[in-house]
mmCIF file of N, CA and C in Angstrom:
data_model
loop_
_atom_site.group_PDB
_atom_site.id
_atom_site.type_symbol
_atom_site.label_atom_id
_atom_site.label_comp_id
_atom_site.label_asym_id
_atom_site.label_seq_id
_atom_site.Cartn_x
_atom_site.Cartn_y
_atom_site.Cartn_z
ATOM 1 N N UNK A 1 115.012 93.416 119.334
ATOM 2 C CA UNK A 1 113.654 93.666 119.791
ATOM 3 C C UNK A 1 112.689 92.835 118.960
ATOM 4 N N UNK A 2 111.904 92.379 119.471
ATOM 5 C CA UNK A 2 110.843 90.994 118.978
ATOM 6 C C UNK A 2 109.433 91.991 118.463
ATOM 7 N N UNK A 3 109.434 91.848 117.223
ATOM 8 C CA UNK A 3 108.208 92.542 116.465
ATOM 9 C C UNK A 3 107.197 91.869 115.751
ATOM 10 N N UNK A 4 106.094 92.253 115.098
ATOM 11 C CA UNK A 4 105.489 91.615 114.130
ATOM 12 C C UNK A 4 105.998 92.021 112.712
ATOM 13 N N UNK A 5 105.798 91.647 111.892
ATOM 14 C CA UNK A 5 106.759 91.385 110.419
ATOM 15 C C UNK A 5 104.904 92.593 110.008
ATOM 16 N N UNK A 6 105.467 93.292 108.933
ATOM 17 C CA UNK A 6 104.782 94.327 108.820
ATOM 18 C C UNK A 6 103.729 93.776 108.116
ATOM 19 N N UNK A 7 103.831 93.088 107.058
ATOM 20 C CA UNK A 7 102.565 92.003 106.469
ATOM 21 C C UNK A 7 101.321 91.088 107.934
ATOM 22 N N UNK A 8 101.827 91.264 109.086
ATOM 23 C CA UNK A 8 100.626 91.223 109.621
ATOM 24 C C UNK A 8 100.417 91.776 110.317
ATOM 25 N N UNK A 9 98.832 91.528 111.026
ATOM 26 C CA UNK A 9 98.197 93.089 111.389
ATOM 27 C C UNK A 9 97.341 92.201 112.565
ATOM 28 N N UNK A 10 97.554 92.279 113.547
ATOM 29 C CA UNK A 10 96.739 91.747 114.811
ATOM 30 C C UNK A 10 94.959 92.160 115.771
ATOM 31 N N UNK A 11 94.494 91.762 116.011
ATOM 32 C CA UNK A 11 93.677 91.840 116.657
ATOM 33 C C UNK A 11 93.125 91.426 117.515
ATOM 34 N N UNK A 12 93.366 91.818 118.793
ATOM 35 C CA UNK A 12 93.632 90.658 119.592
ATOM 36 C C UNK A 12 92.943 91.778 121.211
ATOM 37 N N UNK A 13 92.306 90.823 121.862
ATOM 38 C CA UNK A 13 91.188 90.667 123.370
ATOM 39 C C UNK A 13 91.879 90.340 124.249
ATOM 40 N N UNK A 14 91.350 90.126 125.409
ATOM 41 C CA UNK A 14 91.272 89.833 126.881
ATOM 42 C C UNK A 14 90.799 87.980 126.373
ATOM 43 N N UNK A 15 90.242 88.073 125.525
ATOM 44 C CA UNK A 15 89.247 86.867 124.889
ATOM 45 C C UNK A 15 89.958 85.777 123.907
ATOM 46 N N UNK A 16 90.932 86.213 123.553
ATOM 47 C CA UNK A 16 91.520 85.716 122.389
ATOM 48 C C UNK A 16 91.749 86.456 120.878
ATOM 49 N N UNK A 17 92.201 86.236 120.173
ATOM 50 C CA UNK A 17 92.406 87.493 118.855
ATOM 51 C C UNK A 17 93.270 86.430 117.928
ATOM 52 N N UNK A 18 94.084 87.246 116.658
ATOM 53 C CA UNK A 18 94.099 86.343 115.650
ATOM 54 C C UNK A 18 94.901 87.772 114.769
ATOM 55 N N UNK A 19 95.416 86.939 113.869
ATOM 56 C CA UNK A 19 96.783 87.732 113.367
ATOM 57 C C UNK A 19 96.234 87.400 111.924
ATOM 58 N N UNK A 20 96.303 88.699 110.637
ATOM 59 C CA UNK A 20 96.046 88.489 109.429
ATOM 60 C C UNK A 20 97.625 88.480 108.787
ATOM 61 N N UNK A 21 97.420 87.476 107.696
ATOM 62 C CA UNK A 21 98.952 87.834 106.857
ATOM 63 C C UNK A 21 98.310 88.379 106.010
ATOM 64 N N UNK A 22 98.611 89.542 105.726
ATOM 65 C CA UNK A 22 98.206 89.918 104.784
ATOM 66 C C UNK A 22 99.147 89.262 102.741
ATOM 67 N N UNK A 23 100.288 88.677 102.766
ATOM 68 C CA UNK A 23 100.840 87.616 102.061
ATOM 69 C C UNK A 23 99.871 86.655 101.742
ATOM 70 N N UNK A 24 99.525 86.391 102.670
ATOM 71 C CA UNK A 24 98.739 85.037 102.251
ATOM 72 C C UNK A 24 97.446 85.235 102.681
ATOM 73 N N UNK A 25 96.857 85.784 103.062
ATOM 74 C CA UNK A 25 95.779 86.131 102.972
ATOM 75 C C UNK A 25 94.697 85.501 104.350
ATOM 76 N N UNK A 26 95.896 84.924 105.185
ATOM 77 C CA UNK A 26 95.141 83.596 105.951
ATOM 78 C C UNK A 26 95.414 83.983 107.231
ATOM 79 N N UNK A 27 94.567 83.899 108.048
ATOM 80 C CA UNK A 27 94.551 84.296 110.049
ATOM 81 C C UNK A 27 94.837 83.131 110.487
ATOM 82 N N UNK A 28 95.930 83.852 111.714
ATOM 83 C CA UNK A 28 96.347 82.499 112.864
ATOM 84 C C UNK A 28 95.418 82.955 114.185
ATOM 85 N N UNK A 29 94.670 81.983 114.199
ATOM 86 C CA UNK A 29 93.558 82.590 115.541
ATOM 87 C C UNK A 29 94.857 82.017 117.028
ATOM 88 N N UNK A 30 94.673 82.873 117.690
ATOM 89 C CA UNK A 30 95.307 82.593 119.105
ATOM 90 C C UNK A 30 93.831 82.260 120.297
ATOM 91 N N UNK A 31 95.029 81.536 121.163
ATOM 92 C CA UNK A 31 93.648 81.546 122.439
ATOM 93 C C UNK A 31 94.239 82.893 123.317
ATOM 94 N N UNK A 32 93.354 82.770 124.459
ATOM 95 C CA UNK A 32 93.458 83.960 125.171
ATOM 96 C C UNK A 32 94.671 84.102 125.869
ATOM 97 N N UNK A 33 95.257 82.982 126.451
ATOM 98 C CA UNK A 33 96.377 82.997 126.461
ATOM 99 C C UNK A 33 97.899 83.848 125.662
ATOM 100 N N UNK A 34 97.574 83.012 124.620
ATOM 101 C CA UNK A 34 98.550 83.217 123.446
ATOM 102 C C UNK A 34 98.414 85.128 123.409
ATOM 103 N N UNK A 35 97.380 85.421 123.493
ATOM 104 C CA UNK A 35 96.884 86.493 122.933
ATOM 105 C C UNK A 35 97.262 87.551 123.874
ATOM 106 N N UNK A 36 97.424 87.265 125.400
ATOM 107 C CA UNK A 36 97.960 88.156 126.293
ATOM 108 C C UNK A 36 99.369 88.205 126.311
ATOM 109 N N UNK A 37 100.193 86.945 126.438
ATOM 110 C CA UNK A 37 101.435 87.287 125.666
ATOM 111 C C UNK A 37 101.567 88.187 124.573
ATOM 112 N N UNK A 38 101.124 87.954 123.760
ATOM 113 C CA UNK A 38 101.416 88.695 122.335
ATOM 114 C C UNK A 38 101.501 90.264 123.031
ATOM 115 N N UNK A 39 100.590 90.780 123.788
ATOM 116 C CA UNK A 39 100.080 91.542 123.957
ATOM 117 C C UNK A 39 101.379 92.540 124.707
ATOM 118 N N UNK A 40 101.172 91.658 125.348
ATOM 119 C CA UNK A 40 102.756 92.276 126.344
ATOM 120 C C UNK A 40 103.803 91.947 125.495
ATOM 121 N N UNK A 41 104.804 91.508 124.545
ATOM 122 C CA UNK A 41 105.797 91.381 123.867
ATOM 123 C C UNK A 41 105.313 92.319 123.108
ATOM 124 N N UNK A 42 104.427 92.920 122.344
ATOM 125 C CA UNK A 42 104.126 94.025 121.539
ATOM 126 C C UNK A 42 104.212 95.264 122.273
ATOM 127 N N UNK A 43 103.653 95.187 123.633
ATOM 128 C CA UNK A 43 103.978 96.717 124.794
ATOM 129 C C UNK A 43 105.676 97.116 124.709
ATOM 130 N N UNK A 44 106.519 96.558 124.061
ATOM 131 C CA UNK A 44 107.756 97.121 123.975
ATOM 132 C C UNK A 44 109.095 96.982 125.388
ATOM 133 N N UNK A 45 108.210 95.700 125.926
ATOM 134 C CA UNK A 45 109.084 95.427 126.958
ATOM 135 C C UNK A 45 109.665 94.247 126.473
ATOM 136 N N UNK A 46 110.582 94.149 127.335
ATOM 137 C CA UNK A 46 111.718 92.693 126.807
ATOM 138 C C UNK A 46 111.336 91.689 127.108
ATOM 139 N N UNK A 47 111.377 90.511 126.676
ATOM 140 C CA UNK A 47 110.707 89.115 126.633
ATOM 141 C C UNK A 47 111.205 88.778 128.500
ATOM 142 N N UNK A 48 111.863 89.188 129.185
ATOM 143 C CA UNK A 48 111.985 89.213 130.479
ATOM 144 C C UNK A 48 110.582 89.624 131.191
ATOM 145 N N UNK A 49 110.913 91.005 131.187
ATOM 146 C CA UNK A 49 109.479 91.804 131.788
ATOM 147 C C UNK A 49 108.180 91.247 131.049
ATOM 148 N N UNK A 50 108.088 90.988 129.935
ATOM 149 C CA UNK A 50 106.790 90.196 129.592
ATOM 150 C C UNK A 50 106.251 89.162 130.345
ATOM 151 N N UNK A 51 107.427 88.116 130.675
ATOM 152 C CA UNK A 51 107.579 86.561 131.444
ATOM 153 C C UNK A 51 106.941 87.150 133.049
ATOM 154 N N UNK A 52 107.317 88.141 133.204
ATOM 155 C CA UNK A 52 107.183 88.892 134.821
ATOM 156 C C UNK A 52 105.812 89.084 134.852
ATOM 157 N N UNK A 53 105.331 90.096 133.984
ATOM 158 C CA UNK A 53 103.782 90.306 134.022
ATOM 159 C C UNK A 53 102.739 89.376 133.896
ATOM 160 N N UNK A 54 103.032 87.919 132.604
ATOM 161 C CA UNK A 54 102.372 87.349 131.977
ATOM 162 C C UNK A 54 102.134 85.984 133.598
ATOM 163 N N UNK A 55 103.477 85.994 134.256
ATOM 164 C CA UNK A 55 103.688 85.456 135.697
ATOM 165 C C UNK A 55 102.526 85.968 136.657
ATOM 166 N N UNK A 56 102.427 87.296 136.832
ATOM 167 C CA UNK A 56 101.362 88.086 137.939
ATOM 168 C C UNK A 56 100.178 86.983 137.256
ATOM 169 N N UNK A 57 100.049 87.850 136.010
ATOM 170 C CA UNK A 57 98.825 88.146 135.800
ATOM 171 C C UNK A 57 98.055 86.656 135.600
ATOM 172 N N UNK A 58 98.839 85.381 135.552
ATOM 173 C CA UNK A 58 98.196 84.044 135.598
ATOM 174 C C UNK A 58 98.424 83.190 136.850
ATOM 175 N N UNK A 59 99.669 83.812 137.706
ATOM 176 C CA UNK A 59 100.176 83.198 138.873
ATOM 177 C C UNK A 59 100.370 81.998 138.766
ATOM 178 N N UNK A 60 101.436 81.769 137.702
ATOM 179 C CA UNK A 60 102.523 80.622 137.715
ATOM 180 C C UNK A 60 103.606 81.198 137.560
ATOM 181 N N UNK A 61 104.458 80.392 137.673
ATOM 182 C CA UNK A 61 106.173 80.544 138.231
ATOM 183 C C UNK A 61 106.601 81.409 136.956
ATOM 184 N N UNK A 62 107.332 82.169 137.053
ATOM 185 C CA UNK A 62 108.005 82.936 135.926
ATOM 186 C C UNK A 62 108.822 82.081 134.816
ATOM 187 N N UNK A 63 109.453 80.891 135.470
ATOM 188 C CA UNK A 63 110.018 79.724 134.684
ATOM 189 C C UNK A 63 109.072 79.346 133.394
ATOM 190 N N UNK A 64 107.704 78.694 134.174
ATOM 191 C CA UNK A 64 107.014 78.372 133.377
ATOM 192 C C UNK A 64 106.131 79.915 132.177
ATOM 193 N N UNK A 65 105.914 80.789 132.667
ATOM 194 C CA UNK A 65 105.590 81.719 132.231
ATOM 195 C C UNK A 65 106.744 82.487 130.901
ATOM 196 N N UNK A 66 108.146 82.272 131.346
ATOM 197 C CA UNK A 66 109.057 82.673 130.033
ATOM 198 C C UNK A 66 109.136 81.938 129.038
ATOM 199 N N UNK A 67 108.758 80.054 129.712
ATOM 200 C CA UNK A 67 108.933 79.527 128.617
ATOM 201 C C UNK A 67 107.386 79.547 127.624
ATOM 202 N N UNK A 68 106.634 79.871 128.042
ATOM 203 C CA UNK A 68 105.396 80.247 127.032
ATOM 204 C C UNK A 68 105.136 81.525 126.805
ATOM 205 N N UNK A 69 105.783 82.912 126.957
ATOM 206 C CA UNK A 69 105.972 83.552 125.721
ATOM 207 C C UNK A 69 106.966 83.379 124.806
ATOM 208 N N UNK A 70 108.222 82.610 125.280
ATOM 209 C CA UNK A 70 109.248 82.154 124.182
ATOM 210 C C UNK A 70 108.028 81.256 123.177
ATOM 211 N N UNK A 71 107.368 80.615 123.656
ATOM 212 C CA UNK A 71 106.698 79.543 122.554
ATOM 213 C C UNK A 71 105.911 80.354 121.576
ATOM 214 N N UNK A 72 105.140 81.157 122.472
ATOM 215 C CA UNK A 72 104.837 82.285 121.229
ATOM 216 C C UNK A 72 105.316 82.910 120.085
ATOM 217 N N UNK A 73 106.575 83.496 120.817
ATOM 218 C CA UNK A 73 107.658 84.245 120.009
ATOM 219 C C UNK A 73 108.073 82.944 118.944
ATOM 220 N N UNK A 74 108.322 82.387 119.654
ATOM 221 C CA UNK A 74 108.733 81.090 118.290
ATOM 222 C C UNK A 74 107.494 80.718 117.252
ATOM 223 N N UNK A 75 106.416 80.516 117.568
ATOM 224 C CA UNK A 75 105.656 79.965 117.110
ATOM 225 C C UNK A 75 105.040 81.047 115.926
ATOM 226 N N UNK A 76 105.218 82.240 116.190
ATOM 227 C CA UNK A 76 104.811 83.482 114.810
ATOM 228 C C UNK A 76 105.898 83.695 114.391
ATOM 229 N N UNK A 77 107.244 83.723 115.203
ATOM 230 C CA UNK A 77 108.659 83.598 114.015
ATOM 231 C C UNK A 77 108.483 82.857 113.351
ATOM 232 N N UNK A 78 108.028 81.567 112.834
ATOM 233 C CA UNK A 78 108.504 80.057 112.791
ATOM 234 C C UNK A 78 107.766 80.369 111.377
ATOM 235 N N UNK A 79 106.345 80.769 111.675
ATOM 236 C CA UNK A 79 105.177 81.293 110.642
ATOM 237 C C UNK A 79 105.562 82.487 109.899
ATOM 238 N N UNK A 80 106.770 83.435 110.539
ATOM 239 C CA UNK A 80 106.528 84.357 109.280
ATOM 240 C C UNK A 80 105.882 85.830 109.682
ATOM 241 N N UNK A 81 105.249 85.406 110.966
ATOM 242 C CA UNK A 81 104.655 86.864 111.055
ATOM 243 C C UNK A 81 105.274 87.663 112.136
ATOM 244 N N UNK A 82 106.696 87.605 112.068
ATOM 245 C CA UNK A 82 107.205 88.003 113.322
ATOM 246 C C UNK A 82 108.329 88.116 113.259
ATOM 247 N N UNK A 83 109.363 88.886 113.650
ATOM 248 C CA UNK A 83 110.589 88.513 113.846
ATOM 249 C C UNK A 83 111.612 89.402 115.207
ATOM 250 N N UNK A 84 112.620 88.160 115.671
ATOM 251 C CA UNK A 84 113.688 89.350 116.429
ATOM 252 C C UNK A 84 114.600 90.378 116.254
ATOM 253 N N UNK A 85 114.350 90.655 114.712
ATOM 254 C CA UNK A 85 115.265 91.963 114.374
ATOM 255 C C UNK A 85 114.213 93.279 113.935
ATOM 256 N N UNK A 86 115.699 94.147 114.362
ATOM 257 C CA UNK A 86 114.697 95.234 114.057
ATOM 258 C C UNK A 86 114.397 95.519 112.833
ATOM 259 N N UNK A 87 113.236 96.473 111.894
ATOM 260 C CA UNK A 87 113.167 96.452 110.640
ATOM 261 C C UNK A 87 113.937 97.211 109.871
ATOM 262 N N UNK A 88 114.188 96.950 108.938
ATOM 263 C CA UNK A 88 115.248 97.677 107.939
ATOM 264 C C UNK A 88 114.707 99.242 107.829
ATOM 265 N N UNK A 89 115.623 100.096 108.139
ATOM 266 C CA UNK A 89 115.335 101.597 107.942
ATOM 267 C C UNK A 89 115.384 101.819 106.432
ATOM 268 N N UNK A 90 114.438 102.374 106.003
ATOM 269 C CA UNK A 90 114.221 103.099 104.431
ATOM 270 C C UNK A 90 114.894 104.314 103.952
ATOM 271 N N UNK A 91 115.553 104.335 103.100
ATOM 272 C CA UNK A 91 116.352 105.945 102.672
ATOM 273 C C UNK A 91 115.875 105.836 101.835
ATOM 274 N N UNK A 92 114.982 107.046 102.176
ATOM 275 C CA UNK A 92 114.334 107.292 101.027
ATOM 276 C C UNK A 92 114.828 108.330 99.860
ATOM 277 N N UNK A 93 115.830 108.793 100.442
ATOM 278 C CA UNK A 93 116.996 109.608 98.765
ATOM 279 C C UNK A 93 117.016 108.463 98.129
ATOM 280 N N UNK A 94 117.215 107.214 98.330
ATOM 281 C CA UNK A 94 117.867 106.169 97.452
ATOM 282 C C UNK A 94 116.267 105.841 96.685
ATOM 283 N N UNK A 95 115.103 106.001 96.678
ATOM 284 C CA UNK A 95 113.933 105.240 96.401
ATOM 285 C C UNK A 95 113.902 104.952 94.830
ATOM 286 N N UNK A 96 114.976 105.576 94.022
ATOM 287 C CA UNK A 96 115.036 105.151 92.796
ATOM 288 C C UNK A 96 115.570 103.992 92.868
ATOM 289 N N UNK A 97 116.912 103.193 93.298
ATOM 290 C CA UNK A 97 117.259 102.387 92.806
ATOM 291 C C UNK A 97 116.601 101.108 93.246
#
């Protein structure tokens, strides 16, 4: 499942929005585009059904539409603020060592 990496924290429009690392202290501004993808890959559907909606909702071919939320998905993996695994579960009995 494709997430944001917990060091950043999004904010993001109909308008465009922009991702803080909180690591580094520095925002990746998205366009509006970018930003509705994000949007739908964060709704918890699979990079399929994202490609489907992100398809309606601009009315281009789903082809072209999967391959630009893949570019997304790549493009905040690539940076760090993102990743395709899920996050490491915490046990917290263990929090001493």
């Amino acid at each position: 499942m494709w997430q944001l990496a917990e060091s950043a924290h999004p904010v993001l429009t109909d308008d465009g929005g922009a991702i803080l690392d909180e690591r580094t202290g520095r925002w990746t501004h998205l366009t509006p585009t970018a930003s509705a993808a994000l949007m739908l890959l964060l709704a918890g559907t699979t990079e399929e059904q994202a490609a489907g909606q992100y398809a309606q909702r601009y009315g281009i071919p789903v082809g072209q539409a999967s391959a630009d939320i893949r570019t997304v998905a790549d493009a905040l993996t690539a940076q760090g603020l993102a990743t395709a695994e899920p996050a490491p579960r915490r046990r917290w009995w263990r929090w001493w060592r």
